[in-house]
PDB file of C-alpha atoms in Angstrom:
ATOM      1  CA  UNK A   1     -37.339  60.183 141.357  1.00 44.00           C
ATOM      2  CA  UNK A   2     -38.872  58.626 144.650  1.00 49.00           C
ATOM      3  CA  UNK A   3     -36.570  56.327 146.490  1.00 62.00           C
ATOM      4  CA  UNK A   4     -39.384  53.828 146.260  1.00 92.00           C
ATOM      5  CA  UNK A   5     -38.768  53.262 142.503  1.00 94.00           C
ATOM      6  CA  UNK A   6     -35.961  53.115 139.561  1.00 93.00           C
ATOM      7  CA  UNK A   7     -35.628  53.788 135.897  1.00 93.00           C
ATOM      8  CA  UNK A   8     -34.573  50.788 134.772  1.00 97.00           C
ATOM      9  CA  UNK A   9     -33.202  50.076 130.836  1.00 98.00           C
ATOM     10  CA  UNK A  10     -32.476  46.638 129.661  1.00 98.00           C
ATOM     11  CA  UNK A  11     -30.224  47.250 127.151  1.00 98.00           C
ATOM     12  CA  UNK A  12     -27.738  45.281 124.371  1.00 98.00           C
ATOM     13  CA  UNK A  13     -24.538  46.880 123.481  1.00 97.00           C
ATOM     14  CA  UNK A  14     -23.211  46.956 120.249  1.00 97.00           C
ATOM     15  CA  UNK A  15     -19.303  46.657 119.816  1.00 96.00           C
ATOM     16  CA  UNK A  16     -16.874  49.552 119.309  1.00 96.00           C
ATOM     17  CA  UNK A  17     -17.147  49.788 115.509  1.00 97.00           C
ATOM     18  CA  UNK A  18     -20.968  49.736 115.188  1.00 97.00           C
ATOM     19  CA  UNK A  19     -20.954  52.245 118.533  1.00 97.00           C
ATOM     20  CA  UNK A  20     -18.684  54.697 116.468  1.00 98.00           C
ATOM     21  CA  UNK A  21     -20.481  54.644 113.572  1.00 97.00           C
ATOM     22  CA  UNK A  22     -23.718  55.324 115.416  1.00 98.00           C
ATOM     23  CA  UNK A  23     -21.890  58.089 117.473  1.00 98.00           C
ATOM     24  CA  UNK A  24     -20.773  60.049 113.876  1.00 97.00           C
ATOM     25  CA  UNK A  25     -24.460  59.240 112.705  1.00 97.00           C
ATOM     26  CA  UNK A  26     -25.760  61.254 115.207  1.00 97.00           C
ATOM     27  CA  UNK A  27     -23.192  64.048 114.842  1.00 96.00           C
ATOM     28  CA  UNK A  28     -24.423  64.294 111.052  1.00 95.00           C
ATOM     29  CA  UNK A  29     -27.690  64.343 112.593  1.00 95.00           C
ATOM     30  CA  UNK A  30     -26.930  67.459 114.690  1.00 92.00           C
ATOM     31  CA  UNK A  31     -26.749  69.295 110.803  1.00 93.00           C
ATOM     32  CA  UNK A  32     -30.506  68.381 109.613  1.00 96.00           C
ATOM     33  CA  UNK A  33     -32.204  69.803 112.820  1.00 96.00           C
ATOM     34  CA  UNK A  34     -31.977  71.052 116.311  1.00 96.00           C
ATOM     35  CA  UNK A  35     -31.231  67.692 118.511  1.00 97.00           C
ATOM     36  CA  UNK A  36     -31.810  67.570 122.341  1.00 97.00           C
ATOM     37  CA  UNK A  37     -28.602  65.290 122.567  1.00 97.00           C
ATOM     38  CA  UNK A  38     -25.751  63.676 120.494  1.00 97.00           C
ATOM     39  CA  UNK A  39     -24.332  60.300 121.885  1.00 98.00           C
ATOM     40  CA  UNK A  40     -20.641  60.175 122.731  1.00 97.00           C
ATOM     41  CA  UNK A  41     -20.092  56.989 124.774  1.00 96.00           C
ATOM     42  CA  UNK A  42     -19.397  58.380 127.769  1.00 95.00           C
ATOM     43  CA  UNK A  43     -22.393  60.142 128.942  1.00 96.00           C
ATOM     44  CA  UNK A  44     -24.903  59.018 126.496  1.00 98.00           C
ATOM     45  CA  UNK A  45     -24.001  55.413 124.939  1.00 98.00           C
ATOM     46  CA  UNK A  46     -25.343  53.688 121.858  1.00 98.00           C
ATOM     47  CA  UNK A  47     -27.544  50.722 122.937  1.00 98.00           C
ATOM     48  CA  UNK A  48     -30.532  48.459 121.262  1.00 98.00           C
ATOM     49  CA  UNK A  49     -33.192  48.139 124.319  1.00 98.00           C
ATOM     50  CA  UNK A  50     -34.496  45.038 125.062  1.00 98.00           C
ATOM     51  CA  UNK A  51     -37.376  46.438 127.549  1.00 98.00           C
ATOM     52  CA  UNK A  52     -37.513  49.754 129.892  1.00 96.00           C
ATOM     53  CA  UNK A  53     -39.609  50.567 132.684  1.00 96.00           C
ATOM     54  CA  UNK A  54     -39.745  51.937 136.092  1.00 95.00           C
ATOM     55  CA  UNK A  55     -39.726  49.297 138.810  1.00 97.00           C
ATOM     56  CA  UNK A  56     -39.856  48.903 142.672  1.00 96.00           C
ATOM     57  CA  UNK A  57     -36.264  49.759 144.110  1.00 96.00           C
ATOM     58  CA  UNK A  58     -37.263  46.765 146.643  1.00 96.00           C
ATOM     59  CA  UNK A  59     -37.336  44.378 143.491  1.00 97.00           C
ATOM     60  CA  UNK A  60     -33.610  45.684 142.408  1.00 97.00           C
ATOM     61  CA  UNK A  61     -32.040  42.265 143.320  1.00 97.00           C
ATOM     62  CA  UNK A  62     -34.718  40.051 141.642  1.00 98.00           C
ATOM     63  CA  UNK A  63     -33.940  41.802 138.492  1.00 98.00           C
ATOM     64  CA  UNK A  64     -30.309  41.233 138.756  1.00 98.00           C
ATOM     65  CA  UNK A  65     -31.217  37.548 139.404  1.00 98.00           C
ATOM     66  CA  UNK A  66     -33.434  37.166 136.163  1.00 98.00           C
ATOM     67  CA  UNK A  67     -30.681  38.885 133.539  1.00 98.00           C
ATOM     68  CA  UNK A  68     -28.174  36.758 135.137  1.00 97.00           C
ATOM     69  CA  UNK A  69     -29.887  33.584 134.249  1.00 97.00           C
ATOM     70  CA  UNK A  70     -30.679  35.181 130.963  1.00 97.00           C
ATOM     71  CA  UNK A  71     -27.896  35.831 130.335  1.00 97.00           C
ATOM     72  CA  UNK A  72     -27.070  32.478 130.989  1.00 96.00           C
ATOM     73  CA  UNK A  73     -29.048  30.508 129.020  1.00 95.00           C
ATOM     74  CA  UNK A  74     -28.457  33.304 125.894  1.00 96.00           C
ATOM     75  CA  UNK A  75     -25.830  32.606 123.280  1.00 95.00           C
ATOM     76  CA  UNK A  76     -24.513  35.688 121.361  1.00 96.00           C
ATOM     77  CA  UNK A  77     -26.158  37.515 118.686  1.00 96.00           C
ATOM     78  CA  UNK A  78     -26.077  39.042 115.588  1.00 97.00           C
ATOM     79  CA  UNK A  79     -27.818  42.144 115.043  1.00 98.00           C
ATOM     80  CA  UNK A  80     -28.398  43.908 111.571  1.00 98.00           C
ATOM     81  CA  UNK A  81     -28.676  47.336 111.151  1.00 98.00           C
ATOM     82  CA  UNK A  82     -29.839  49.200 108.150  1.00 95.00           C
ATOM     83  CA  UNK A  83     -32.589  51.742 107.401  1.00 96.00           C
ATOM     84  CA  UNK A  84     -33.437  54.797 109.833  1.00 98.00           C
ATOM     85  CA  UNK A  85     -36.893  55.614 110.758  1.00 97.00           C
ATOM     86  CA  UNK A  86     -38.459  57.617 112.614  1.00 95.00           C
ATOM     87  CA  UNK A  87     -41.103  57.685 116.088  1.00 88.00           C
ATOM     88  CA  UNK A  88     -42.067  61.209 117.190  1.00 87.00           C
ATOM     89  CA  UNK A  89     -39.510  62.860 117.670  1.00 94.00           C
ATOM     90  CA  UNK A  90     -36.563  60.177 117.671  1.00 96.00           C
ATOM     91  CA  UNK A  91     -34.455  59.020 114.940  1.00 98.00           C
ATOM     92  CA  UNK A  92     -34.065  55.417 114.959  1.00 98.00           C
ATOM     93  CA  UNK A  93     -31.122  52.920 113.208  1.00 98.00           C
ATOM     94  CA  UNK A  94     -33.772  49.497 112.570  1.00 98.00           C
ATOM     95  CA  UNK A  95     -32.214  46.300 113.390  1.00 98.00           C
ATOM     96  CA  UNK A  96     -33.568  43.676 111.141  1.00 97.00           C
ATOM     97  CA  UNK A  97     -36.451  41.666 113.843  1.00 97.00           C
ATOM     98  CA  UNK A  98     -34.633  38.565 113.647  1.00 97.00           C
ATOM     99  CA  UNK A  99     -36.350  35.376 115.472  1.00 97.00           C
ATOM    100  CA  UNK A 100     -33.515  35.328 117.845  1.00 96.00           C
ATOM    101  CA  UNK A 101     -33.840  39.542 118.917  1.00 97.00           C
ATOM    102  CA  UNK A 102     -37.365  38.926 118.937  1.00 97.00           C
ATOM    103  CA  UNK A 103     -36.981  35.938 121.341  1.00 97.00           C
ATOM    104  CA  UNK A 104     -34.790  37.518 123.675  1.00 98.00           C
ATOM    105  CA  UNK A 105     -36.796  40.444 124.215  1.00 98.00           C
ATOM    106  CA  UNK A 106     -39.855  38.723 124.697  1.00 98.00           C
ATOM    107  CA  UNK A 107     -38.191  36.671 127.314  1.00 98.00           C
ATOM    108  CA  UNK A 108     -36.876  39.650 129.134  1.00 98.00           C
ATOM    109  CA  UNK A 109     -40.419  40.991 128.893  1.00 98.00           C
ATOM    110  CA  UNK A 110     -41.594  37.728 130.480  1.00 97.00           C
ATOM    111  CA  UNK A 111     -39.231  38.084 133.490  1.00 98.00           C
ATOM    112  CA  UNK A 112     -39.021  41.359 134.807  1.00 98.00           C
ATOM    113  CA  UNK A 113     -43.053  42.624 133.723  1.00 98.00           C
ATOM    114  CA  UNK A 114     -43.788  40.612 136.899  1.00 98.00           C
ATOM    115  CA  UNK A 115     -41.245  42.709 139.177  1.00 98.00           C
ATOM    116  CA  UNK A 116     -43.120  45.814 138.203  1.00 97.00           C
ATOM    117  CA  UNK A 117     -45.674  45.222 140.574  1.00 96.00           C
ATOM    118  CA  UNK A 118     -47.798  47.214 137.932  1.00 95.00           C
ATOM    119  CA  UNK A 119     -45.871  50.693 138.608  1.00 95.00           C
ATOM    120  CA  UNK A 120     -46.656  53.578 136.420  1.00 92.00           C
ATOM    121  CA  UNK A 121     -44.453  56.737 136.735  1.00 85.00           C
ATOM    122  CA  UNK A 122     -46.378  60.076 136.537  1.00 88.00           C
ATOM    123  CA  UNK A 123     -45.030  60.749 133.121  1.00 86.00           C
ATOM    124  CA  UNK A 124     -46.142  57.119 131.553  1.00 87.00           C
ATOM    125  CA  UNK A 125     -49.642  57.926 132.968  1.00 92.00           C
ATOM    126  CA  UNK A 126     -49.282  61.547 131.040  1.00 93.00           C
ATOM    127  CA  UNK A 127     -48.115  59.786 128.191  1.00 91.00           C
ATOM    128  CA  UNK A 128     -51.805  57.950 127.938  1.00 95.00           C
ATOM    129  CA  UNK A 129     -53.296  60.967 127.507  1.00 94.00           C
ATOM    130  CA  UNK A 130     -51.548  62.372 124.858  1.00 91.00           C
ATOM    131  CA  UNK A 131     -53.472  61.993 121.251  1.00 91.00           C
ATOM    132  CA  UNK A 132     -49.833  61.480 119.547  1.00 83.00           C
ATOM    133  CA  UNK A 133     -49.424  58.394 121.757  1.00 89.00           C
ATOM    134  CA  UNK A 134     -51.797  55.642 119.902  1.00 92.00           C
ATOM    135  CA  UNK A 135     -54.015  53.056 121.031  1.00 96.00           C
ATOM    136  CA  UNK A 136     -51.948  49.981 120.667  1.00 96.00           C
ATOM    137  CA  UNK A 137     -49.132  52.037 122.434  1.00 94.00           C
ATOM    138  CA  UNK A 138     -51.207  52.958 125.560  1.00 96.00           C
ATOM    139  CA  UNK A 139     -52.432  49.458 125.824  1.00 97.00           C
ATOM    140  CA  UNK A 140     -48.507  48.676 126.026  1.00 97.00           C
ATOM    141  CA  UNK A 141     -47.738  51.451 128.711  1.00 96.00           C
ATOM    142  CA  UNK A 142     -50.783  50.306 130.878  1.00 96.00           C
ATOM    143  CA  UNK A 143     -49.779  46.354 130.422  1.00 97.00           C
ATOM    144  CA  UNK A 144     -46.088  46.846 130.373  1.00 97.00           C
ATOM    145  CA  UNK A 145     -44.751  50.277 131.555  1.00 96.00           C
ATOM    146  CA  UNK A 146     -43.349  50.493 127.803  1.00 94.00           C
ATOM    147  CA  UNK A 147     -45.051  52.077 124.642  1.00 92.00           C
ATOM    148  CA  UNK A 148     -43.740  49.357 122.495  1.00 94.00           C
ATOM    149  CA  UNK A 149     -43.769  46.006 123.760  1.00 96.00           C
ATOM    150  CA  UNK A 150     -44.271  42.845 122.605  1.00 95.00           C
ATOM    151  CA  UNK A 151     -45.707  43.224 118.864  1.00 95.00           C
ATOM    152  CA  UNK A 152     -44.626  46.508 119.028  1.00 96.00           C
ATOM    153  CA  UNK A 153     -41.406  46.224 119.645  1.00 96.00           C
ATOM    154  CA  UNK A 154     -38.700  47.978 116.926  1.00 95.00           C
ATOM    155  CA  UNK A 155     -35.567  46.796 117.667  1.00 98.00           C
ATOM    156  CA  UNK A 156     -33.012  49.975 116.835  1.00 98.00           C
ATOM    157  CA  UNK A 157     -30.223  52.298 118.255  1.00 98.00           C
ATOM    158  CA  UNK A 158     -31.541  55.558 119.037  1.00 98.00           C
ATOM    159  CA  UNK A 159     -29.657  58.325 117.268  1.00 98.00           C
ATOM    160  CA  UNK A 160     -30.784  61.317 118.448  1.00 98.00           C
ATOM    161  CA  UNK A 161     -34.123  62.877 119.637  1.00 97.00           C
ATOM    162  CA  UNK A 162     -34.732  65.882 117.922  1.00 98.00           C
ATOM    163  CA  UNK A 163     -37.036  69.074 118.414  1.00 97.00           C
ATOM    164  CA  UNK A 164     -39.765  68.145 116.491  1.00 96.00           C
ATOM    165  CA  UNK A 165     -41.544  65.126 114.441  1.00 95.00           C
ATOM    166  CA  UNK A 166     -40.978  66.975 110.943  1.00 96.00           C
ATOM    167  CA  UNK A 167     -37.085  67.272 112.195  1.00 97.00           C
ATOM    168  CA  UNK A 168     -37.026  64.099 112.815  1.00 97.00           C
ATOM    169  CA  UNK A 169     -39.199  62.605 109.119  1.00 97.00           C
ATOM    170  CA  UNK A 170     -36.369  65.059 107.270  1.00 97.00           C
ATOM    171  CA  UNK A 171     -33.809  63.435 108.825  1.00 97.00           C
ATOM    172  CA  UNK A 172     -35.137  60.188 107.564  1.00 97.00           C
ATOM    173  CA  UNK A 173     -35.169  61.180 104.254  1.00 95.00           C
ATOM    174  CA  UNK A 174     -31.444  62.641 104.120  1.00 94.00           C
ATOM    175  CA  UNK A 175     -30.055  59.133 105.542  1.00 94.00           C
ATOM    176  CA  UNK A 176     -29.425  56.655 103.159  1.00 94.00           C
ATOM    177  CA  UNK A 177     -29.359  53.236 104.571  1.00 95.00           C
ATOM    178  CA  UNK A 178     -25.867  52.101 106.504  1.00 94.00           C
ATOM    179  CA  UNK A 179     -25.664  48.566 106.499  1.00 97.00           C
ATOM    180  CA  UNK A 180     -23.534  46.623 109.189  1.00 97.00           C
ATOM    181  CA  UNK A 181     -24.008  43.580 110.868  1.00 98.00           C
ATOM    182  CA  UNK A 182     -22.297  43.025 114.676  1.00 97.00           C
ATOM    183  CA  UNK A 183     -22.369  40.498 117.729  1.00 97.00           C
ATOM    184  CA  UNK A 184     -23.953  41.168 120.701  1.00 96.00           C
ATOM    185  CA  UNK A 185     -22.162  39.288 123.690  1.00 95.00           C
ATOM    186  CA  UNK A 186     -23.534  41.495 126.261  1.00 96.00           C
ATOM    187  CA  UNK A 187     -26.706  42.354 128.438  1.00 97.00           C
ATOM    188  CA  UNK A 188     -26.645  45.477 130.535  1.00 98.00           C
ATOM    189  CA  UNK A 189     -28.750  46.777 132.731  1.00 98.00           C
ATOM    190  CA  UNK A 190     -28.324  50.809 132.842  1.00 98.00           C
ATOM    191  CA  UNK A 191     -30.571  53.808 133.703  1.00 97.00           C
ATOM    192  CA  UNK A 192     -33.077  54.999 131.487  1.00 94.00           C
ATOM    193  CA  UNK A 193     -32.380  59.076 130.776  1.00 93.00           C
ATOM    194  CA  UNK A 194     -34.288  61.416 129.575  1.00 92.00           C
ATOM    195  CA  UNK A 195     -35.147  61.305 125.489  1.00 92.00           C
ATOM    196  CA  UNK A 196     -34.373  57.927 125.223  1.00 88.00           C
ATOM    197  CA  UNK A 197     -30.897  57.929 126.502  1.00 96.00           C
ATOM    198  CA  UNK A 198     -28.604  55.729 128.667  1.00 98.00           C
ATOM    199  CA  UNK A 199     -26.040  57.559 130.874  1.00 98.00           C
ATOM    200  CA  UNK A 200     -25.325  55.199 132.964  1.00 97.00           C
ATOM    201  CA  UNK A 201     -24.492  51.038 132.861  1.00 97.00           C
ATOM    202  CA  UNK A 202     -24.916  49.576 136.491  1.00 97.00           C
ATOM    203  CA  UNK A 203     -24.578  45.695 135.851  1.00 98.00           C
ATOM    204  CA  UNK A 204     -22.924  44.093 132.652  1.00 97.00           C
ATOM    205  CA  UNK A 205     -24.133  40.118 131.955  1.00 97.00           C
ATOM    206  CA  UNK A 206     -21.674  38.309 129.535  1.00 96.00           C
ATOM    207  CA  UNK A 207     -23.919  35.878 127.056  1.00 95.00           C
ATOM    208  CA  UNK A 208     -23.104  32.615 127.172  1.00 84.00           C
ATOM    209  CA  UNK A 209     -20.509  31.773 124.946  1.00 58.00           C
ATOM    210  CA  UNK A 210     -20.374  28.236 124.457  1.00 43.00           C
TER     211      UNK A 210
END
């Protein structure tokens, strides 16, 4: 990637129970198709996204700025997990779109959309060309830098990415639902890897407890 810009991934972490479980999820995913990765925790980590995009490397402090007072101003959360669906290729866990997820990513989305000075990587503008992207997703790439923003958004832990969509709708319907319900407490901002994984946090923002 240029110097000029970074891969930037607003993420929530879950704690180490719901992280585990998601981890042996995608293990058991590994057996229903061939997977591009498997997380671990150490080089690719469970995580709910808030937002991701690529942004100006000269905007990296303003975006520390605005999840610190985010983070601020956010109490903890619960997220619920349940069903798994799928996206192209990926295999999502779905959090339940509570009004307080919702909130918080829509405020995220308020903050840092500004600091992308309207920056499209080479691969988001491929991305608009492709006829398995839809409509309502490019309009979110061109306004955003993200596929699914705003009304879009789905809320989930990304379990693995495997080689194909029909890999991935099998895997679906082998799953059956695992309910849990966990507190956030913390914001990070990490990198955003290839096939929808994080390898690596760079700031941590405690939520505000009281």
């Amino acid at each position: 990637m240029p110097a000029e810009t970074t891969d930037l991934n607003v993420i929530l972490l879950p704690d180490k129970e719901t992280s585990l479980k998601a981890i042996e999820l995608s293990n058991r995913s590994n057996h229903l198709g061939q997977t591009r990765y498997l997380l671990d925790g150490k080089h690719n980590h469970p995580h709910v996204t808030l937002y991701q995009s690529a942004f100006p490397t000269r905007n990296f402090d303003k975006i520390n700025q605005s999840l610190v007072a985010v983070a601020l101003q956010t109490k903890p959360i619960q997220i619920e997990l349940n069903k798994f669906s799928s996206l192209l290729e990926f295999l999502f866990w779905d959090a339940v779109k509570s009004p307080q997820l919702l909130t918080l990513h829509q405020v995220v989305l308020q903050v840092l959309n500004p600091l992308r000075d309207g920056l499209l990587l080479p691969e988001d503008e491929a991305r608009l060309e492709l006829p398995s992207v839809s409509e309502a997703m490019k309009a979110s790439i061109r306004l955003y830098g993200y596929p699914v923003a705003g009304d879009l958004y789905p809320p989930h832990i990304t379990i693995t990415r495997f080689n194909t969509i029909t890999e991935a709708q099998n895997a679906v319907s082998h799953l059956p639902p695992e309910p849990i319900i966990f507190t956030v407490s913390t914001i990070a901002l990490a990198n955003r890897g290839q096939n929808g994984t994080v390898n690596e946090l760079y700031i941590k923002y405690p939520l505000e407890s009281l």
